[in-house]
Every structure is written in C-alpha cells, then in structure tokens.
Amino acid sequence: MAVLSAKAINRATLARQLLLERADVPVVEAVGRLVGMQGQEPKHPYVGLWSRLEGFAEGDLNQAVEERDVVRATLFRGTLHLVTAQDYLRFRTTLAPVLEAGLRMLKERGEGLEPDKVVRAARKILAKEPLTFTEVRDALQKEFPAVNERALGFCTRMMVPLVMYPTGTRWAWPANARFTPAEDWLGGKLHPKAVPEELVIRYLEVFGPATPADFQTWSGLPKAKPVFDGLELEQFTDESGKTLYDVPDGPRPDPDMPAPVRFLPEFDNLLLAHAKRERIIADEHKPAVFTKNLRVKATYTVDGLVAGLWTAAKKRGVATLTLTPFAPTTKKITTELEREGAGLLRFLEPDAKTYEVVTAG
C-alpha cells in the first residue's frame, strides 16, 4: 500500500473541507458536500461557511433556512448540526441507534422513564405548535409527574425527529429556539432503512483518508470496520503503518500545495471528525482548544495546522479580533492573519465603526 505523509493527509482533508481555496458553490451544495456542520450555537456554521465559500453572505444561509433546504437538528453524536433537508431525511434513521443509546447517560435520572410512552406524548404535544424544550418538559411533566423533567426532555430530543424552528433573528435562531416535527417541516418522510454504507462514503468524501475509528468518532455509530470492509475503497498507510481508507476518486493534492490561513468557528467538525487529530492539530496544543467543560474553542490555521485561538468582540462601536498564537509568528504570516481576520471581523460586526486585529500577549 502507498504511504501517505502527514502533510499529504492534511492537504487531502483540507481540500475536501474547502479550506485550501474557497469554493464558488451555493450554500446548500456546500453544506451537503460537508455532510453537515456542527451547530452547537447558531453562529458557528455561518463562520465556517464564510471561511469556505467565495463571497459568502449571511443572507445566503438565511435564505436556505427559510426555504427549508437546510435545517438545524440533533444528529451526529447526538449533537446539533446544520444539514441539508435531503441529508436529514436520508440519514436520521441510520443514526437513530446513536441517539437512542444516548438515553444511557441519564443513569439514575432516567428512573421510571418509559421512552415509548414519552415519545408518543411528545409527538402529540409538538404536533400542535413549535415549542421550546422548556415548554416541552413542562407539558410532559404534567403527564409523567414522577419522572425527572430533564429526562423527559432529553428523551424527546434524542428519540423524536425534530428540527429547530427559525425565527428570522440574526444567525436564524434565538438562543432558546423552538422545535417542530421534522417530517412536517420538510414535507417528506424519513428514509425507512439504515444506510451506513452511504454514510461511510459521504464521510470519506469530506474527511478522508481515514479509519473506521475516525468514522465512529464523527458519527457515533459503533462497529464500522465490517461496513468499510464491504465497500470498494482504496487503502493507504500513514507513516506509522496505520491503514487508511478512501474513496477511489478522493482528492489528494500535492502535499506541498500552499494552505492559506483560515479561521474556524468553535466546534468546527474539522477538529471533531477523527479519533486521532494530528492531521489538523498537534497534541501539545489540544489542551488549549478542547476545554474541560467540553467546549472546542475558535481557532485559526497556519500552513494547514491549528496555530492559535481567536475571539471577537464589539465595544462602543469598535470591533476587535484578538489572536492568541501558540508560537511566535513571522511577519508574513501575521500580515496574512490580519488581512483574513479583518474580513472575518467585518462579516461578524458589519455595523461597527472601526475594526482592529490585535495579538494577545
């Protein structure tokens, strides 16, 4: 098997992530090509698309959401993702076992919980109108007074196919968004059968070359090796001898291809989609990015690797982007970061009077 260097793996992944050069494609196509984007908070996918698409504007994604071509819903790993309507309907059944298995996390809080009964009650409640999860829990508590209200809400979130109801606020959804039944909102039915083979192919197209363990980390689905073995995939090894799988036509650009600086939002899937993350971040930098309270900080890349953190804030009309590098930065890279960062800042704070890009420390 051919050996792929660390840089070759990095460049292959960046190419599929639309991070070697911005893509000139519509928003819905981009979200589909990325097989969704982590959306713990509504702003994150907007930032991710700004870094990946040529001329991306906030209204582009707003329109796709309003036209119901893109939805925000609980999906991969039981977390919120922005996905195309087509992919949600196609893969929700495939990922149902992951979501249902999440109920084990309730432990003693799940005492007395009867999921099938809760699901039927929740469907009936949500069929009337979109509701926040506080409202869902309150309504379910009346029917199941002996069950922990958080358990009732979590069961609903994991087992009832729901999408977030957009309201036209900035970034499309408020912090405490309402939820509505997915099939009603999309006017379509969930695919009746699991299609893990399709999901593996889609994963490799956007995160490969990769291992079955990488796929499991991204999707939450266990026992992926037999699925990989049943597909016609190319095989490579990395420099440690580990076998990597890939789709036959997956882009694998020249390892020496330049990688421009890029800004990634919190929780970007590029940092969450592999069991081992050395293709994008060095081990010594992970503690600064992955926090103990399970957040993943906003980062920027230099030569294809995470090289620092960024934050943005606006005060008295002044918008400031603060860079926190992990190592000293050359003048050339600093200039690139300031130029790219200034563009990001104008995207995030279009109404600011002045803009500043500063380096911490």
XYZ file of C-alpha atoms in Angstrom:
361
model
C 0.000 0.000 0.000
C 1.174 3.522 -0.745
C 2.311 5.559 2.241
C 0.751 8.987 2.795
C 2.850 11.525 4.653
C 1.323 13.612 7.421
C 1.288 16.612 5.110
C -0.380 14.621 2.328
C -3.151 13.576 4.725
C -3.510 17.171 5.899
C -3.825 18.568 2.387
C -6.285 15.871 1.324
C -8.502 16.709 4.288
C -8.264 20.466 3.759
C -9.166 20.109 0.082
C -12.343 18.224 0.945
C -13.149 20.724 3.675
C -13.000 23.596 1.149
C -10.131 25.129 3.119
C -7.356 25.093 0.513
C -9.314 27.509 -1.602
C -12.755 28.976 -1.191
C -15.415 27.232 -3.260
C -17.767 29.125 -5.556
C -20.846 26.980 -4.922
C -24.322 27.629 -3.462
C -24.785 27.302 0.293
C -26.989 24.201 0.119
C -24.444 22.414 -2.057
C -21.643 23.369 0.344
C -23.495 22.120 3.425
C -24.204 18.890 1.549
C -20.588 18.480 0.482
C -19.532 18.904 4.112
C -22.189 16.386 5.249
C -23.399 18.991 7.707
C -21.709 21.410 10.057
C -21.551 21.343 13.829
C -24.112 23.836 15.097
C -23.981 23.898 18.898
C -24.638 27.618 18.611
C -26.368 29.131 15.589
C -23.490 31.465 14.622
C -20.865 28.733 14.192
C -21.905 27.389 10.755
C -22.061 30.948 9.396
C -18.426 31.490 10.343
C -17.487 28.086 8.957
C -19.121 28.869 5.625
C -17.534 32.330 5.480
C -14.112 30.658 5.622
C -15.024 28.079 2.973
C -17.123 29.869 0.342
C -16.297 32.628 -2.100
C -18.337 35.750 -1.368
C -20.476 34.120 1.328
C -23.043 36.443 2.899
C -25.187 35.833 5.970
C -28.337 36.166 3.877
C -27.289 33.229 1.697
C -27.684 30.780 4.560
C -30.724 32.603 5.938
C -32.480 32.075 2.607
C -31.623 28.360 2.550
C -33.030 28.018 6.070
C -36.198 29.943 5.232
C -36.755 27.820 2.128
C -36.323 24.699 4.280
C -33.413 23.412 2.212
C -31.173 23.446 5.297
C -32.160 22.568 8.871
C -30.573 22.627 12.314
C -31.248 19.474 14.273
C -29.846 16.858 16.647
C -27.960 14.309 14.569
C -24.315 13.158 14.544
C -23.036 12.161 18.002
C -26.343 13.363 19.430
C -25.281 16.993 18.929
C -26.794 19.867 16.978
C -25.813 20.054 13.316
C -26.713 22.151 10.325
C -27.526 19.740 7.482
C -29.381 19.761 4.210
C -33.005 18.705 4.358
C -32.163 15.862 1.978
C -29.415 14.524 4.232
C -31.527 14.797 7.360
C -34.297 12.726 5.820
C -31.790 10.273 4.366
C -29.628 9.621 7.429
C -31.793 10.214 10.514
C -32.836 6.546 10.592
C -29.218 5.411 10.178
C -28.211 7.471 13.209
C -31.254 6.597 15.344
C -29.361 3.905 17.334
C -26.758 6.505 18.374
C -29.448 8.865 19.603
C -31.401 6.167 21.413
C -28.227 4.877 23.076
C -27.742 8.356 24.495
C -30.527 7.639 26.983
C -27.998 5.566 28.933
C -26.374 8.810 30.012
C -29.419 9.598 32.121
C -28.478 6.879 34.648
C -30.488 7.397 37.868
C -32.250 10.433 36.401
C -33.996 8.091 34.000
C -35.767 6.202 36.777
C -39.363 5.469 35.787
C -38.843 6.702 32.215
C -40.808 4.742 29.600
C -39.408 6.043 26.296
C -42.152 4.747 24.013
C -44.854 6.464 26.059
C -42.869 9.703 26.268
C -42.268 9.688 22.514
C -45.977 9.277 21.779
C -46.886 12.077 24.181
C -44.163 14.396 22.861
C -45.228 13.853 19.256
C -48.796 14.765 20.168
C -47.704 17.893 22.055
C -45.356 19.128 19.311
C -47.863 18.451 16.526
C -49.881 21.423 17.779
C -47.188 24.115 17.543
C -43.395 24.627 17.760
C -42.195 24.675 21.369
C -39.013 25.333 23.296
C -37.673 22.438 25.304
C -38.665 24.198 28.496
C -42.257 24.164 27.236
C -41.941 20.535 26.115
C -40.646 19.482 29.532
C -43.383 21.377 31.341
C -46.083 19.749 29.210
C -44.613 16.267 29.635
C -44.200 16.718 33.374
C -47.970 17.067 33.654
C -48.392 13.643 32.038
C -45.434 11.984 33.793
C -45.164 13.749 37.175
C -42.998 11.034 38.742
C -40.267 11.249 36.051
C -37.350 13.698 36.099
C -38.223 16.621 33.817
C -34.723 16.689 32.300
C -35.042 13.023 31.428
C -38.346 13.725 29.691
C -36.796 16.493 27.621
C -33.685 14.501 26.769
C -35.739 11.504 25.696
C -37.731 13.752 23.378
C -34.608 15.357 21.924
C -32.978 12.003 21.201
C -35.926 9.936 20.009
C -38.341 12.307 18.271
C -37.119 13.584 14.872
C -37.251 17.346 15.344
C -35.755 20.409 13.682
C -35.260 23.872 15.094
C -37.846 26.446 14.090
C -36.166 29.560 12.601
C -37.398 32.991 13.604
C -35.609 35.452 11.325
C -33.316 36.723 14.092
C -29.613 37.132 13.380
C -27.991 33.748 12.742
C -31.549 32.433 12.049
C -32.272 31.013 15.513
C -32.545 32.551 19.004
C -30.643 31.043 21.923
C -33.768 29.307 23.217
C -35.140 28.110 19.890
C -38.386 26.242 19.388
C -38.567 22.776 17.839
C -41.030 21.261 15.392
C -41.514 17.768 13.881
C -39.013 17.260 11.068
C -41.274 15.458 8.625
C -43.981 18.115 8.938
C -41.483 20.939 8.465
C -39.788 19.325 5.480
C -42.852 17.829 3.861
C -41.098 14.481 3.464
C -40.610 11.142 5.162
C -37.518 9.792 6.839
C -35.740 7.118 4.815
C -37.160 3.874 6.265
C -33.902 1.875 6.372
C -30.430 2.451 7.741
C -27.818 3.124 5.036
C -24.472 3.069 6.880
C -22.591 2.270 3.654
C -23.764 5.538 2.126
C -22.770 7.431 5.239
C -19.257 5.933 5.199
C -18.790 7.033 1.591
C -20.022 10.540 2.371
C -17.731 10.696 5.392
C -14.647 9.722 3.414
C -15.518 12.196 0.668
C -15.248 15.037 3.165
C -12.906 13.785 5.937
C -10.805 11.058 4.290
C -8.450 9.337 4.031
C -9.498 7.930 7.395
C -10.016 4.859 9.565
C -13.157 3.108 10.805
C -12.362 4.522 14.252
C -12.385 8.022 12.735
C -15.818 7.405 11.233
C -17.102 6.129 14.579
C -15.802 9.258 16.316
C -17.580 11.519 13.832
C -20.868 9.657 13.511
C -21.186 7.944 16.888
C -22.007 4.654 15.133
C -20.093 1.632 16.512
C -18.566 -1.375 14.727
C -17.752 0.388 11.474
C -14.950 -1.929 10.300
C -17.291 -4.511 8.654
C -19.004 -1.690 6.763
C -15.644 -0.417 5.471
C -14.629 -3.957 4.505
C -17.783 -4.382 2.454
C -17.059 -1.351 0.291
C -14.692 -0.935 -2.652
C -12.251 1.515 -1.123
C -8.640 2.402 -1.723
C -6.211 1.684 1.086
C -3.113 3.557 2.177
C -0.937 3.645 5.240
C 0.228 6.621 7.224
C 3.820 6.996 8.372
C 3.116 4.883 11.477
C 1.795 1.983 9.388
C -1.881 2.522 10.235
C -4.282 1.641 7.401
C -6.315 4.490 5.956
C -9.335 4.060 3.678
C -10.506 6.389 0.963
C -12.956 6.711 -1.886
C -11.259 5.952 -5.225
C -11.749 9.447 -6.615
C -10.993 11.367 -3.420
C -8.842 14.468 -3.958
C -5.283 14.005 -2.772
C -3.423 17.158 -3.798
C 0.315 17.692 -3.820
C 1.489 17.773 -0.179
C 3.458 20.944 -0.981
C 0.368 22.813 -2.120
C 0.149 26.061 -0.106
C -2.537 26.207 2.594
C -3.731 29.753 3.312
C -4.521 30.909 6.838
C -8.111 30.148 7.765
C -10.361 30.960 10.721
C -12.538 28.181 12.146
C -15.501 28.647 14.492
C -15.987 26.951 17.822
C -16.811 23.245 17.483
C -15.805 23.085 13.815
C -16.178 19.497 12.618
C -12.656 19.526 11.210
C -11.435 19.260 14.805
C -14.035 16.686 15.845
C -14.192 14.181 12.992
C -11.202 11.914 13.692
C -10.199 9.656 16.562
C -6.645 10.977 16.256
C -6.458 14.642 15.351
C -2.799 15.094 14.480
C -3.716 15.783 10.837
C -5.039 19.184 11.928
C -3.720 19.907 15.443
C -0.549 18.929 17.293
C -1.069 17.012 20.527
C 0.600 19.706 22.635
C -1.962 22.288 21.518
C -5.099 20.236 22.180
C -5.469 21.237 25.872
C -5.716 24.882 24.823
C -8.507 24.122 22.332
C -10.545 21.314 23.904
C -11.647 22.544 27.327
C -12.607 20.538 30.404
C -16.209 21.736 30.138
C -16.423 20.128 26.666
C -16.149 23.270 24.575
C -13.997 23.498 21.464
C -12.582 26.981 21.070
C -12.434 29.020 17.876
C -9.093 28.515 16.140
C -7.068 29.615 13.145
C -4.789 27.542 10.945
C -1.356 28.318 9.523
C 0.071 26.020 6.843
C -2.904 23.744 7.393
C -2.487 23.222 11.144
C -4.163 24.867 14.129
C -1.764 27.585 15.231
C -3.768 29.692 17.669
C -7.094 30.872 19.059
C -9.268 33.847 18.195
C -12.068 35.803 19.803
C -14.143 38.709 18.529
C -15.937 41.432 20.466
C -17.516 44.822 19.855
C -17.467 47.653 22.382
C -18.515 51.252 21.811
C -18.549 50.753 18.072
C -15.070 49.227 17.961
C -14.871 45.626 16.752
C -11.762 43.775 17.865
C -10.424 40.405 16.767
C -7.899 39.068 19.262
C -5.397 36.428 18.154
C -3.686 34.147 20.658
C -0.858 32.322 18.843
C 0.670 29.125 20.171
C 4.142 30.130 18.947
C 5.924 33.210 17.587
C 4.577 34.234 14.190
C 6.550 35.531 11.231
C 5.798 38.961 9.823
C 4.470 37.398 6.612
C 2.021 35.139 8.455
C 0.984 37.976 10.764
C 0.101 40.059 7.702
C -1.965 37.181 6.282
C -3.770 36.688 9.583
C -4.537 40.388 9.893
C -5.890 40.571 6.350
C -8.072 37.463 6.710
C -9.058 38.424 10.251
C -10.165 41.898 9.184
C -12.513 40.304 6.646
C -13.948 37.979 9.277
C -14.439 40.857 11.689
C -16.395 42.848 9.114
C -18.563 39.811 8.486
C -19.260 39.335 12.198
C -19.755 43.017 13.081
C -20.941 44.837 9.933
C -22.249 47.797 11.945
C -19.018 48.588 13.793
C -17.418 51.998 13.266
C -13.827 50.789 13.398
C -12.037 47.447 13.253
C -8.909 46.187 14.964
C -6.959 42.930 14.781
C -4.646 42.530 17.771
C -2.365 39.807 19.116
C -2.630 38.847 22.765
C 0.461 38.978 24.923
